[in-house]
Coordinates of C-alpha atoms in Angstrom, one line a residue:
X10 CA 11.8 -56.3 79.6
X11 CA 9.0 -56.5 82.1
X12 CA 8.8 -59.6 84.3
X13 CA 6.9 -62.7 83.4
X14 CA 7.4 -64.6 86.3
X15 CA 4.7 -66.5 87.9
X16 CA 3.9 -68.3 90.9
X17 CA 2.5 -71.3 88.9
X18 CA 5.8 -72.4 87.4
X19 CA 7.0 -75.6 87.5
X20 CA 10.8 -76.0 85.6
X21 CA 11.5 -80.0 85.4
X22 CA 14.0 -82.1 83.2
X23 CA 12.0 -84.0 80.5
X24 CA 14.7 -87.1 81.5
X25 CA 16.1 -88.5 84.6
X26 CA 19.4 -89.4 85.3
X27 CA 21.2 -92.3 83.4
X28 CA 22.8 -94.3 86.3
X29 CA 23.7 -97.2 83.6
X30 CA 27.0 -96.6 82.8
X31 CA 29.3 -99.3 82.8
X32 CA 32.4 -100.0 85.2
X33 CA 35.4 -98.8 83.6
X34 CA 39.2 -99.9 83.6
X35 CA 40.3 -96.3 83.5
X36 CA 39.0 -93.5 85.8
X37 CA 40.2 -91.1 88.5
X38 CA 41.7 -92.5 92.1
X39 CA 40.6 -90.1 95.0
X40 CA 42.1 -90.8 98.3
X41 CA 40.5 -89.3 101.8
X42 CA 41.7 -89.5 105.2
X43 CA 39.1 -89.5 107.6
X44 CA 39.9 -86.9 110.0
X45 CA 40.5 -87.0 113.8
X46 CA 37.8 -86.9 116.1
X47 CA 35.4 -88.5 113.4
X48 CA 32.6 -90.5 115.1
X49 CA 32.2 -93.9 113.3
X50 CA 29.8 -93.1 109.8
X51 CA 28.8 -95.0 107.2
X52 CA 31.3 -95.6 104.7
X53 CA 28.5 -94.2 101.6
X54 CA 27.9 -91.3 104.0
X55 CA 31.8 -90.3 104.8
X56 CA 32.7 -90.4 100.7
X57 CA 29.4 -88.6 99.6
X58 CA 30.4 -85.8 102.0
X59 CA 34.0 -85.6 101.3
X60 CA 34.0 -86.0 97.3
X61 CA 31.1 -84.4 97.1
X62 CA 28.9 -86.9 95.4
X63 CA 25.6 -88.2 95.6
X64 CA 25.2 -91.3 98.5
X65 CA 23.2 -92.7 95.6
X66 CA 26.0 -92.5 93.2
X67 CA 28.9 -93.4 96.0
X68 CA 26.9 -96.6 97.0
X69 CA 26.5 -97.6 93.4
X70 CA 30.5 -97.4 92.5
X71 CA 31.2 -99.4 96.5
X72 CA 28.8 -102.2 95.7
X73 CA 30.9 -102.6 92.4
X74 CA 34.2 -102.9 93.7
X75 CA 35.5 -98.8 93.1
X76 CA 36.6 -98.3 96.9
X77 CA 39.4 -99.5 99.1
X78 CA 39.8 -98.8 103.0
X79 CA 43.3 -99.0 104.0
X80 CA 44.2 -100.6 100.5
X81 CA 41.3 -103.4 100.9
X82 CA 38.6 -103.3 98.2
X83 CA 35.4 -102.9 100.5
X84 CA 31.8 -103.3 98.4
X85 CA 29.6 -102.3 101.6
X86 CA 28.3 -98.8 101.5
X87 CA 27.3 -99.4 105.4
X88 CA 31.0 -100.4 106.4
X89 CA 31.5 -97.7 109.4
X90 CA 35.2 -95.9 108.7
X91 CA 37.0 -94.8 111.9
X92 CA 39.4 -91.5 112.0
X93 CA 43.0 -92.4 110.7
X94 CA 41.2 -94.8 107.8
X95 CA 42.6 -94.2 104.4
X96 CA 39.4 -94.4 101.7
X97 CA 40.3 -94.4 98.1
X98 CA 37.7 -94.4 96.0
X99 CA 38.3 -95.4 92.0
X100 CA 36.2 -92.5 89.6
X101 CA 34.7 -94.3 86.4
X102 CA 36.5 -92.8 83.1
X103 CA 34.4 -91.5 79.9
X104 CA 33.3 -94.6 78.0
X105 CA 34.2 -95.8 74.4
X106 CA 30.6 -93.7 73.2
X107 CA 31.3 -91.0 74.8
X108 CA 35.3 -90.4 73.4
X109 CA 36.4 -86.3 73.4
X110 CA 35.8 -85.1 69.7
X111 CA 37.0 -81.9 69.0
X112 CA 34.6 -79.0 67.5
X113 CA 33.6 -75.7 68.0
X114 CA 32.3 -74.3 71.5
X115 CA 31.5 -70.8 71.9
X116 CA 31.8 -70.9 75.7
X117 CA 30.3 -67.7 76.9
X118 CA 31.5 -68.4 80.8
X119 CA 33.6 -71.1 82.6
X120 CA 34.7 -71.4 85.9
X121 CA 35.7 -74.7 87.8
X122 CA 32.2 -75.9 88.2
X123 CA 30.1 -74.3 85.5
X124 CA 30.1 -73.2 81.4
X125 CA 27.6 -71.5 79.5
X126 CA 27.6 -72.2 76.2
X127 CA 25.9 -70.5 72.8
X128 CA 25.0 -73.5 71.0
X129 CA 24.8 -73.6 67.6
X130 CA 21.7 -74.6 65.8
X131 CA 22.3 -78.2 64.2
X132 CA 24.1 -79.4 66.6
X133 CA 22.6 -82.5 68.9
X134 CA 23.1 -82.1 72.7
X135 CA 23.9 -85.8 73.8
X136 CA 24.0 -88.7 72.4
X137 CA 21.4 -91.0 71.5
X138 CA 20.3 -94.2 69.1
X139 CA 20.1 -91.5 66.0
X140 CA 23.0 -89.4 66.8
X141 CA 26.1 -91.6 68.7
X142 CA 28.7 -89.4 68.3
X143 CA 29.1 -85.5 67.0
X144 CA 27.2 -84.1 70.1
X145 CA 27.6 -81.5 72.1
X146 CA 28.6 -83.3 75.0
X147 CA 31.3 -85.1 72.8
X148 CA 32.7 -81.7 72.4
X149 CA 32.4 -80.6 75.9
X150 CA 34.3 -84.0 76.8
X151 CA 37.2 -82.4 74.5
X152 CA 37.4 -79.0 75.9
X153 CA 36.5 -80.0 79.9
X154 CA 38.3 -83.2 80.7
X155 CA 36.6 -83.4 84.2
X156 CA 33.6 -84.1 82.9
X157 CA 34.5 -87.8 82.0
X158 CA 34.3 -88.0 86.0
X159 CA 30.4 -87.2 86.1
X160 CA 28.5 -90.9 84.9
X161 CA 26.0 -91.4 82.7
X162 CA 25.9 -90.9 78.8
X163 CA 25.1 -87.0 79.1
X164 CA 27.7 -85.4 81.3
X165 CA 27.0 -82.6 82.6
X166 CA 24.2 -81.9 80.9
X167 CA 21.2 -80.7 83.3
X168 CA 18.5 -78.8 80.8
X169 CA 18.1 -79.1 77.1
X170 CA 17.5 -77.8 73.7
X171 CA 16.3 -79.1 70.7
X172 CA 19.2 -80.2 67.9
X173 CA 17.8 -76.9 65.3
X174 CA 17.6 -74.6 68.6
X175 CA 20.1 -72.3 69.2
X176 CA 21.5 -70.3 71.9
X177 CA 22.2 -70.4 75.8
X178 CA 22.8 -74.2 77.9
X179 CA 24.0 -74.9 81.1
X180 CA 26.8 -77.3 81.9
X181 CA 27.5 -78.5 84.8
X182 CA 31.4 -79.4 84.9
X183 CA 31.3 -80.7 88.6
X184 CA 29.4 -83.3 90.7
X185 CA 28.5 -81.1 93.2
X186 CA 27.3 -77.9 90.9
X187 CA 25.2 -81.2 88.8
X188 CA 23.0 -81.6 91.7
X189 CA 22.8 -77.9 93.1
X190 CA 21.4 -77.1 89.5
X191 CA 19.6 -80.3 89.2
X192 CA 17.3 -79.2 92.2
X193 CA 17.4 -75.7 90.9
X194 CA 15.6 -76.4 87.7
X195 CA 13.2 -78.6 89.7
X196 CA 12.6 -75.7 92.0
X197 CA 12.3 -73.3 89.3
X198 CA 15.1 -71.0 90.6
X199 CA 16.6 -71.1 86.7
X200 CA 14.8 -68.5 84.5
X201 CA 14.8 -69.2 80.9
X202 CA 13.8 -66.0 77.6
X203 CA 14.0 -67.5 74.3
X204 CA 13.4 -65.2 71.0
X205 CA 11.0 -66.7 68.9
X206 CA 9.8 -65.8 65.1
X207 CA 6.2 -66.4 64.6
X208 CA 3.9 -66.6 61.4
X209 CA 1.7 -63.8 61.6
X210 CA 1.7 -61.7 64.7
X211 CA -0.4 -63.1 67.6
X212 CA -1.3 -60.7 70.6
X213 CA 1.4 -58.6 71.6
X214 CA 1.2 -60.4 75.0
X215 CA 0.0 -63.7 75.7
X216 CA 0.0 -67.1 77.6
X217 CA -0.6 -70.4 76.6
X218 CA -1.5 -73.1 79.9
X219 CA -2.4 -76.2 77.6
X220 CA -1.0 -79.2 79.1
X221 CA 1.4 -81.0 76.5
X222 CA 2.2 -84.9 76.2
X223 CA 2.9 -87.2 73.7
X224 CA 1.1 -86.9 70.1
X225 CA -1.1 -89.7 70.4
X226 CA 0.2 -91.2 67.1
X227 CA 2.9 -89.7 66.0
X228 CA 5.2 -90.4 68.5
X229 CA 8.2 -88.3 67.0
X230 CA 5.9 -84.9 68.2
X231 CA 4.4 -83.5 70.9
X232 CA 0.8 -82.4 71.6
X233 CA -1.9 -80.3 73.7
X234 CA -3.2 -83.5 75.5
X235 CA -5.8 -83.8 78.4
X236 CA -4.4 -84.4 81.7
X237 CA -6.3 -87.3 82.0
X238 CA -5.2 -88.8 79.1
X239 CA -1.1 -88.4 79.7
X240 CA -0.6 -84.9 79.6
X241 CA 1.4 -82.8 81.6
X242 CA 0.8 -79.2 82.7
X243 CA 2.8 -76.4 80.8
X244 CA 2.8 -72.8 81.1
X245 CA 4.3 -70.2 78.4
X246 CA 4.5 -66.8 78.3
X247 CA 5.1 -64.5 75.2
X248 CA 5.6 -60.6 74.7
X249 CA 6.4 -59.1 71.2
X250 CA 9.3 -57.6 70.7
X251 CA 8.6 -56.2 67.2
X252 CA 5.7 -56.9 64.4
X253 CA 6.1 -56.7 61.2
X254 CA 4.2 -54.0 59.1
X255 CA 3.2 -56.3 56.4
X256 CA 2.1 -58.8 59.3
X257 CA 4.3 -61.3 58.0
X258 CA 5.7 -62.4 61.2
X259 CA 6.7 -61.3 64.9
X260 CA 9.8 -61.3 66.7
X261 CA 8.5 -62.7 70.7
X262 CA 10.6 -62.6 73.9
X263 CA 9.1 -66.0 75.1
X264 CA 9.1 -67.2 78.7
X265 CA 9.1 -70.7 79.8
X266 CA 7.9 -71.6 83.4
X267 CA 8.0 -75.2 82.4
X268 CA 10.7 -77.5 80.3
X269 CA 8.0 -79.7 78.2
X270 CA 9.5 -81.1 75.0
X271 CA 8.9 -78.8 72.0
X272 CA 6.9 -76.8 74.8
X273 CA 7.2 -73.0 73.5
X274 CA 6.4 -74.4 69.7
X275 CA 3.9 -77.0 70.5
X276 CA 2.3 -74.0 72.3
X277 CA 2.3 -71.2 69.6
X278 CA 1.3 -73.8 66.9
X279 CA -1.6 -74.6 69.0
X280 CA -2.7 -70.8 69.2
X281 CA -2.0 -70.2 65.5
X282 CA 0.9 -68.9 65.0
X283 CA 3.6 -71.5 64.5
X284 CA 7.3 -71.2 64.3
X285 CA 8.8 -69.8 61.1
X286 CA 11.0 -73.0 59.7
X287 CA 9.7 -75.5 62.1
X288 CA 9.0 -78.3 59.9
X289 CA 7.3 -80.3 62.3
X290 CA 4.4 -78.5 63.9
X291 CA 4.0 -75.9 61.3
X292 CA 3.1 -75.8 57.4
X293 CA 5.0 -77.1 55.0
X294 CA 6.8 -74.3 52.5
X295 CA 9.4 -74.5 50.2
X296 CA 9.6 -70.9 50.4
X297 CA 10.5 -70.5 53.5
X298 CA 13.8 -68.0 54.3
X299 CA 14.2 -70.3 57.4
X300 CA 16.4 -73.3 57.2
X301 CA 15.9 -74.5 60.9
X302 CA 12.6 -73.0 63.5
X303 CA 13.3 -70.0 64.6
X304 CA 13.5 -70.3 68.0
X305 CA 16.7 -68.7 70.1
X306 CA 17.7 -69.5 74.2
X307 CA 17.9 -65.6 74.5
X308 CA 18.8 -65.1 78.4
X309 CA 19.4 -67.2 81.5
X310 CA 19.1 -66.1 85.5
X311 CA 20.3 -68.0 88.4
X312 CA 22.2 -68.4 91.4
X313 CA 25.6 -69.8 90.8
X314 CA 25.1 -73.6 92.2
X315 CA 28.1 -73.2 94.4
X316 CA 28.7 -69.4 95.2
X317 CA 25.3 -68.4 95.1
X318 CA 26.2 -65.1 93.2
X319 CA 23.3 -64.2 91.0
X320 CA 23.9 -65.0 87.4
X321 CA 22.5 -63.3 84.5
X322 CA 23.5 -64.0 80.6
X323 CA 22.2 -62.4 77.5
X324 CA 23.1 -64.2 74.0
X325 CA 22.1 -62.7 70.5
X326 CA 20.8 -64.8 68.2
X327 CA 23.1 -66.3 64.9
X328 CA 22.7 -64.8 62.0
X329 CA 20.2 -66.5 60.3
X330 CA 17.5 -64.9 62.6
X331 CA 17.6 -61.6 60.9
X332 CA 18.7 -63.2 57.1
X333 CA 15.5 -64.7 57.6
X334 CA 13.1 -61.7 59.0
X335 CA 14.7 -59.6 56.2
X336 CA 13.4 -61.8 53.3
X337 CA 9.7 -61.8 55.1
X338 CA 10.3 -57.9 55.5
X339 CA 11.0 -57.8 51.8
X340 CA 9.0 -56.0 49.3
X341 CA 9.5 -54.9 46.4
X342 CA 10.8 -51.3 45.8
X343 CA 7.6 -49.4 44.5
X344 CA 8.7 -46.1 42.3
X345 CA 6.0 -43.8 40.1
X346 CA 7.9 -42.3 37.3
X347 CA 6.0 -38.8 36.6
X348 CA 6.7 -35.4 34.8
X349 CA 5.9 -33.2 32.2
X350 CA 4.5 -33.6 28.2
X351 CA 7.6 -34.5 26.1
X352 CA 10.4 -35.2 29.5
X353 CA 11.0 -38.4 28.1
X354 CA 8.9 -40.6 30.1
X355 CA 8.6 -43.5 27.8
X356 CA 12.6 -43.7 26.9
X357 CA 13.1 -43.8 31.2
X358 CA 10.3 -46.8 31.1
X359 CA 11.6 -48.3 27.9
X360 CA 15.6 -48.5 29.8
X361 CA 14.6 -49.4 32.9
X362 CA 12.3 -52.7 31.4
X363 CA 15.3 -53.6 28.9
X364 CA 17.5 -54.0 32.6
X365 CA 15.1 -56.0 33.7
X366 CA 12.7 -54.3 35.9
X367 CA 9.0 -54.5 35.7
X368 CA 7.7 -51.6 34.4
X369 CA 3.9 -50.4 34.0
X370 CA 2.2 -47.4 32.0
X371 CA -0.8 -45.1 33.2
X372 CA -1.2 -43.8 29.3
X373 CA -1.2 -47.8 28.5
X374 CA -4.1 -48.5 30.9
X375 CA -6.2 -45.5 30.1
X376 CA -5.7 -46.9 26.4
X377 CA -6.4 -50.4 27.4
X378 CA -9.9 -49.0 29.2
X379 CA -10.6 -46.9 26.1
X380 CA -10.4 -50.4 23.8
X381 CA -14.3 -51.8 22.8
X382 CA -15.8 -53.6 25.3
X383 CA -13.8 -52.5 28.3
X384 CA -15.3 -51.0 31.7
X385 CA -14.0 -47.7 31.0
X386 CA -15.6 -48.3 27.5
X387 CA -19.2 -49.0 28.3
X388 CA -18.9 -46.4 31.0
X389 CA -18.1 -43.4 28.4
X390 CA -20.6 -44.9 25.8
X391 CA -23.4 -44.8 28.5
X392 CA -22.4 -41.1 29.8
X393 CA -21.8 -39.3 26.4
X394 CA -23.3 -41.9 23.3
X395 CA -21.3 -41.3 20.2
X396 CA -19.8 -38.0 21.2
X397 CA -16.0 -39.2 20.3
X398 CA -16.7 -42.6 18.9
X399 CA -15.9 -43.8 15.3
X400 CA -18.0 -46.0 13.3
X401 CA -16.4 -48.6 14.4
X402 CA -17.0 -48.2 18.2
X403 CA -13.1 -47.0 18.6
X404 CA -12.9 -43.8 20.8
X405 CA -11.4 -40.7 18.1
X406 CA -8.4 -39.9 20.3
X407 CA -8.2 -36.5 18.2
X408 CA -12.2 -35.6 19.0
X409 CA -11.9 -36.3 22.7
X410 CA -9.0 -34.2 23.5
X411 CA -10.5 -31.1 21.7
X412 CA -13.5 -31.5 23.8
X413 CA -12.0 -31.7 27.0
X414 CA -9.8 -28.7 25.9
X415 CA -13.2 -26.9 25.6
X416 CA -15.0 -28.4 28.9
X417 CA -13.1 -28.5 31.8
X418 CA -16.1 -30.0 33.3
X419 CA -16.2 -33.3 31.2
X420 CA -12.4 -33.9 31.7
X421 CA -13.0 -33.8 35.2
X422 CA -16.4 -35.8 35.3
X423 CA -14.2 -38.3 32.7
X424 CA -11.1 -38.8 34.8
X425 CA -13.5 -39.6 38.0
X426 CA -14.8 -42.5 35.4
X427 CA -11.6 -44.0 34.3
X428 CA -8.7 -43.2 37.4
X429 CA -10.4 -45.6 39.6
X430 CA -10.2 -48.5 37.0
X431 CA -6.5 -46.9 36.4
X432 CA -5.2 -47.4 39.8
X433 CA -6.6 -50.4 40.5
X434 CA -4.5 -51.9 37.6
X435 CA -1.5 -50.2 38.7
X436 CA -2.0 -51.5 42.3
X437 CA -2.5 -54.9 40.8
X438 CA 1.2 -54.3 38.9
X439 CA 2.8 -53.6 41.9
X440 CA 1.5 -57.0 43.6
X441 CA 2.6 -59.1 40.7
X442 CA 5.4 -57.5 41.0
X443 CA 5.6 -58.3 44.8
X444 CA 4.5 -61.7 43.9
X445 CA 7.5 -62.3 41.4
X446 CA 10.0 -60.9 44.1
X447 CA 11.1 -58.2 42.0
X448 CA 13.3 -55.8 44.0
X449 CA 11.9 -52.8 41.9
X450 CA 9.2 -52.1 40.2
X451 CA 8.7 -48.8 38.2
X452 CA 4.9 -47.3 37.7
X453 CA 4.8 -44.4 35.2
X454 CA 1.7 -41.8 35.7
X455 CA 2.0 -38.8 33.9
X456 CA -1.1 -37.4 36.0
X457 CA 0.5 -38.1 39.7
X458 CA 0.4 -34.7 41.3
X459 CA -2.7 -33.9 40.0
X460 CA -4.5 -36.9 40.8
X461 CA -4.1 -36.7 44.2
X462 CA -3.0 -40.2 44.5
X463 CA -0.9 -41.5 47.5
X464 CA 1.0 -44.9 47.3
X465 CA 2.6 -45.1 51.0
X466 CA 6.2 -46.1 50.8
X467 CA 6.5 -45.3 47.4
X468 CA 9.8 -43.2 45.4
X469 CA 8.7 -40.3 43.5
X470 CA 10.7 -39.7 40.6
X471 CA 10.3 -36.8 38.3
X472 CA 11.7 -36.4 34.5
X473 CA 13.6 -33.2 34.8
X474 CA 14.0 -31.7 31.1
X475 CA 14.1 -27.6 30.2
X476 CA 10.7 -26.4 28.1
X477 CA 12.7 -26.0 24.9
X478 CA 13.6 -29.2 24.7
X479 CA 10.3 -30.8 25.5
X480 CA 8.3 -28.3 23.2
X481 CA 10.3 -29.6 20.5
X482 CA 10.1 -33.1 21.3
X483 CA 6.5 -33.0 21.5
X484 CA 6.2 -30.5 17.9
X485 CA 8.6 -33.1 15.8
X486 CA 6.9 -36.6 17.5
X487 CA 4.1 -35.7 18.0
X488 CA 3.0 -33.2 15.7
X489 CA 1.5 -30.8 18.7
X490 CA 0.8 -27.4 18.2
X491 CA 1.7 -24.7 20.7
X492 CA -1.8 -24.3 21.3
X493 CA -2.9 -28.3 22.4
X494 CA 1.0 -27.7 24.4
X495 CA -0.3 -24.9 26.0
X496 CA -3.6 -26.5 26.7
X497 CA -2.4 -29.8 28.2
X498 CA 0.3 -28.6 30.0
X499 CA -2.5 -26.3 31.8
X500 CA -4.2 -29.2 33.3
X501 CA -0.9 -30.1 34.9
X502 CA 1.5 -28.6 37.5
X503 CA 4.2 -26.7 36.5
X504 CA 7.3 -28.6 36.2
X505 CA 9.2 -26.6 39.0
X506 CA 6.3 -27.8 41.4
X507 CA 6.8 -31.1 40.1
X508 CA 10.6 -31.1 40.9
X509 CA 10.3 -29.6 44.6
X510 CA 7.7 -32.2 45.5
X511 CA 9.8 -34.9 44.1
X512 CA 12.3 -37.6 46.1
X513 CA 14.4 -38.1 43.0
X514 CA 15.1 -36.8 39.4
X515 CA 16.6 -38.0 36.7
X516 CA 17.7 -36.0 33.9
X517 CA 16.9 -36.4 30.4
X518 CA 18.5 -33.1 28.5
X519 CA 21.1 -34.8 26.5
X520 CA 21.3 -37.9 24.3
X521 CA 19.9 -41.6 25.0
X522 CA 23.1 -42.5 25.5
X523 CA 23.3 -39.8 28.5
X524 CA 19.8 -41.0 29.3
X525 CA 20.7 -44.5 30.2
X526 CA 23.8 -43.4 32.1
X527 CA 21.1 -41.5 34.4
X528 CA 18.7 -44.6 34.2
X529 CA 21.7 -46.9 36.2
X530 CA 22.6 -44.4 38.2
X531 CA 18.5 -43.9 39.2
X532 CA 18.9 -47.6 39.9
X533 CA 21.7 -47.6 41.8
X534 CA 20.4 -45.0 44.6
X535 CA 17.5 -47.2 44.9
X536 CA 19.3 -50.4 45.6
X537 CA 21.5 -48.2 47.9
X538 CA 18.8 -46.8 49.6
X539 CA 17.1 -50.2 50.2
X540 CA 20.3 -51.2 52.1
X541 CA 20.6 -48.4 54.3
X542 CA 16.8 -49.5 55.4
X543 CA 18.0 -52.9 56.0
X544 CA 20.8 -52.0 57.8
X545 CA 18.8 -49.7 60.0
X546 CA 16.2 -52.3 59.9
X547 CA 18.7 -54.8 61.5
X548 CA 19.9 -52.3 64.0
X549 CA 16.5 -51.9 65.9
X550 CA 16.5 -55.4 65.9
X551 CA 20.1 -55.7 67.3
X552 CA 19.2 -53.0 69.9
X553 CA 16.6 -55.1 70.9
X554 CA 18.3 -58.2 71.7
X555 CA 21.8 -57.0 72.1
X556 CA 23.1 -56.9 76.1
X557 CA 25.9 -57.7 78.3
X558 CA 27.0 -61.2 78.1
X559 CA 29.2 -61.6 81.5
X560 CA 27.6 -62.3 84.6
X561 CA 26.1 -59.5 86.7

């Protein structure tokens, strides 16, 4: 992936620090010696140095009564300690909102003063008025005790994600790695990728500098809002990973440079192309394969806030991200269902509509443009009068075919006339079909080859069945002679030509029990084909996300 990093970014916490925790009964004792040869130094700055803390935080827990100097409570954070002088200094315990809850935690990393975690989607990062309790840091209290140390009602917590975002977080699990990554985010040393699924594909690369702030009043969302007027500058970048053919949507590797709320969707909205599943800034559809917005902390880079080796973590997305882009890369299965005079071609459509699958005749169009006062109808009447036309207006079936036997010419001038009005009927078909989420839909056009249609995507299937047997078909159903046989089967390709250009056969030789044996079997190698192509559909994807997950 090519680097997106620019000069103009600015990564800040959308909240400060929450300093308002309450003294607690229970807590951690930490005793220090100050060593010999110590010059005299403020009691704030001899503990913030020695446990590590901030002087803000070590003044605030002296003026409150947490420290003792040679076993005397002392609340003056300018009280100079001499060498010798025991300090013990009383660490505030987890408070009764912020109890361990056990849970899940895919912890990706962990050492003594950091975690990554995946984070599922649905699952609230800290608590708040709407959510007390079932949070992630409620979970991280569970599985790393020392974070009851850190104060404050979101421990350890030093960058966010929204609740229905998944993927990559940061925790800080000691005082000291809190405030190295605390200025880190400020000083944009932490680079954050997230995978994003769009509605509709916007350009392949792209950057959005709209500052965001408060929706002016709807104060659950954010908004593109002047400077001037409260907002606050922003800066996204996007690259896409993979577009869909049917436009559908596009998979983006998304680069934030800043940490506004809602930042990346608030931005893509604005350009167009919203979040798939994000209820808030996009559409509403019920149809929608997305429970939650699509939206993935993909990849994380920074220096390790107390050993300074460079850190680099890669997390696929869950599951539902390609559950979901399969459904929007669903179509339905097209398949034209061709072959000779007498194969069997309406028994293969007639068992294949009784299981349930949309099913659609050339011969039934060209009869339905043949009716009185269709296009194809007018068009004949005005080309050739009452050539082939009863009394009625009906065209004589029987008068027309021995004409075109006789002039090649008029059958071709005829089928110029009526194909176009054909096809577009069957393309219609095939987009009801689409419509109705059918998983296959079967044209039958006994004319395919020699039409020259294409229909991209498409399975051609012949009807496979020996001369014999289709001669006689055609003699006791039909009541053909050899010579209108012969002279129809002239206008067509020969069946061998028919078979070698086809992608699938089925085989109608025997009875119509044999023939519906062949019809579920047809059906079968379709559906198993159209999971192969999702499975090697889900593998460029996976290829394209996958990567080491351990530090580098």
């Amino acid at each position: 992936m090519t680097d997106m990093r620019d000069p103009r970014e600015t990564e800040e916490l959308e909240f400060s620090d929450d300093d308002a925790t309450p003294p607690s009964d229970e807590g951690e004792a930490r005793r220090f010696t100050v060593p010999a040869g110590t010059k005299k130094m403020r009691l704030d700055a001899f503990l913030g140095s020695a446990a590590e803390l901030s002087r803000s935080r070590v003044k605030k827990l002296v003026e409150r009564g947490d420290c003792l100097v040679d076993g005397v409570c002392c609340s003056d954070a300018d009280f100079r300690v001499r060498p010798g002088q025991t300090v013990e200094l009383r660490m505030p315990g987890a408070s009764e909102e912020l109890a361990p809850e056990e849970g899940p935690l895919d912890v990706v990393y962990a050492d003594d003063d950091i975690a990554v975690i995946d984070k599922p989607a649905g699952l609230t990062m800290h608590p708040c008025p709407s959510c007390p309790s079932g949070t992630l840091v409620h979970r991280l209290l569970a599985r790393f005790p020392q974070l009851a140390l850190q104060e404050g009602p979101r421990p350890g917590v030093v960058h966010r994600l929204d609740k229905d975002t998944s993927g990559l977080v940061i925790v800080a699990l000691s005082e000291r790695a809190r405030l190295r990554l605390i200025e880190d985010f400020a000083a944009r040393r932490v680079h954050k990728t997230y995978l994003a699924v769009t509605r509709g594909v916007p350009p392949l690369e792209g950057t959005s500098d709209l500052p965001i702030g408060r929706h002016p009043s709807i104060k659950t969302r954010m908004a593109v809002v002047p400077e001037d007027k409260g907002g606050r500058s922003a800066l996204t970048k996007w690259r896409a990973l993979y577009v869909s053919p049917s436009g559908r949507f596009a998979l983006l590797a998304v680069r934030l440079f800043t940490g506004r709320t809602h930042q990346i969707r608030v931005h893509l909205a604005q350009a167009g192309f919203p979040l798939w599943g994000d209820a808030v800034y996009g559409p509403e559809d019920k149809t929608s394969p997305a429970s939650r917005q699509l939206l993935h902390a993909w990849k994380l880079e920074f220096e390790h806030p107390v050993s300074g080796r460079a850190m680099r973590f890669v997390c696929p997305p869950p599951e539902d991200f390609p559950r979901a882009m399969l459904a929007l890369e669903k179509k339905t299965r097209r398949v034209i269902l061709t072959g000779m005079p007498g194969c069997g071609k309406s028994a293969v459509l007639a068992r294949m509509e009784a299981r349930g699958v949309p099913v659609w005749s050339a011969d039934g169009a060209v009869a339905s443009q043949y009716r009185p006062g269709a296009d194809g109808w007018h068009l004949m009447r005005q080309r050739w009068g009452d050539a082939f036309f009863d009394d009625d207006g009906t065209v004589n079936r029987g008068k027309l075919t021995s004409l075109l036997a006789s002039a090649p010419g008029m059958r071709r001038e005829l089928e110029r006339m009526i194909h176009p009005l054909v096809r577009g009927a069957m393309e219609a078909f095939f987009l009801r079909a689409q419509s109705c989420g059918a998983a296959v839909a079967v044209a039958e056009v006994p004319l395919w080859f020699e039409t020259g249609w294409t229909c991209p995507g498409a399975d051609i299937a012949v009807i496979t069945c020996p001369d014999g047997i289709r001669h006689e078909r055609l003699r006791a159903t039909r009541n053909w002679s050899d010579a209108k046989i012969a002279a129809v089967e002239s206008w067509q390709w020969k069946q061998e030509d028919k078979i070698a250009a086809a992608d699938l056969l089925i085989r109608n030789d025997g009875t119509l029990e044999d023939l519906d044996e062949e019809v579920g079997a047809f059906l079968e190698v379709l559906s198993k084909r159209a999971r192969n192509e999702e499975e090697k559909l889900c593998a460029t994807w996976r290829r394209l996300w996958d990567g080491e997950t351990s530090p580098s």
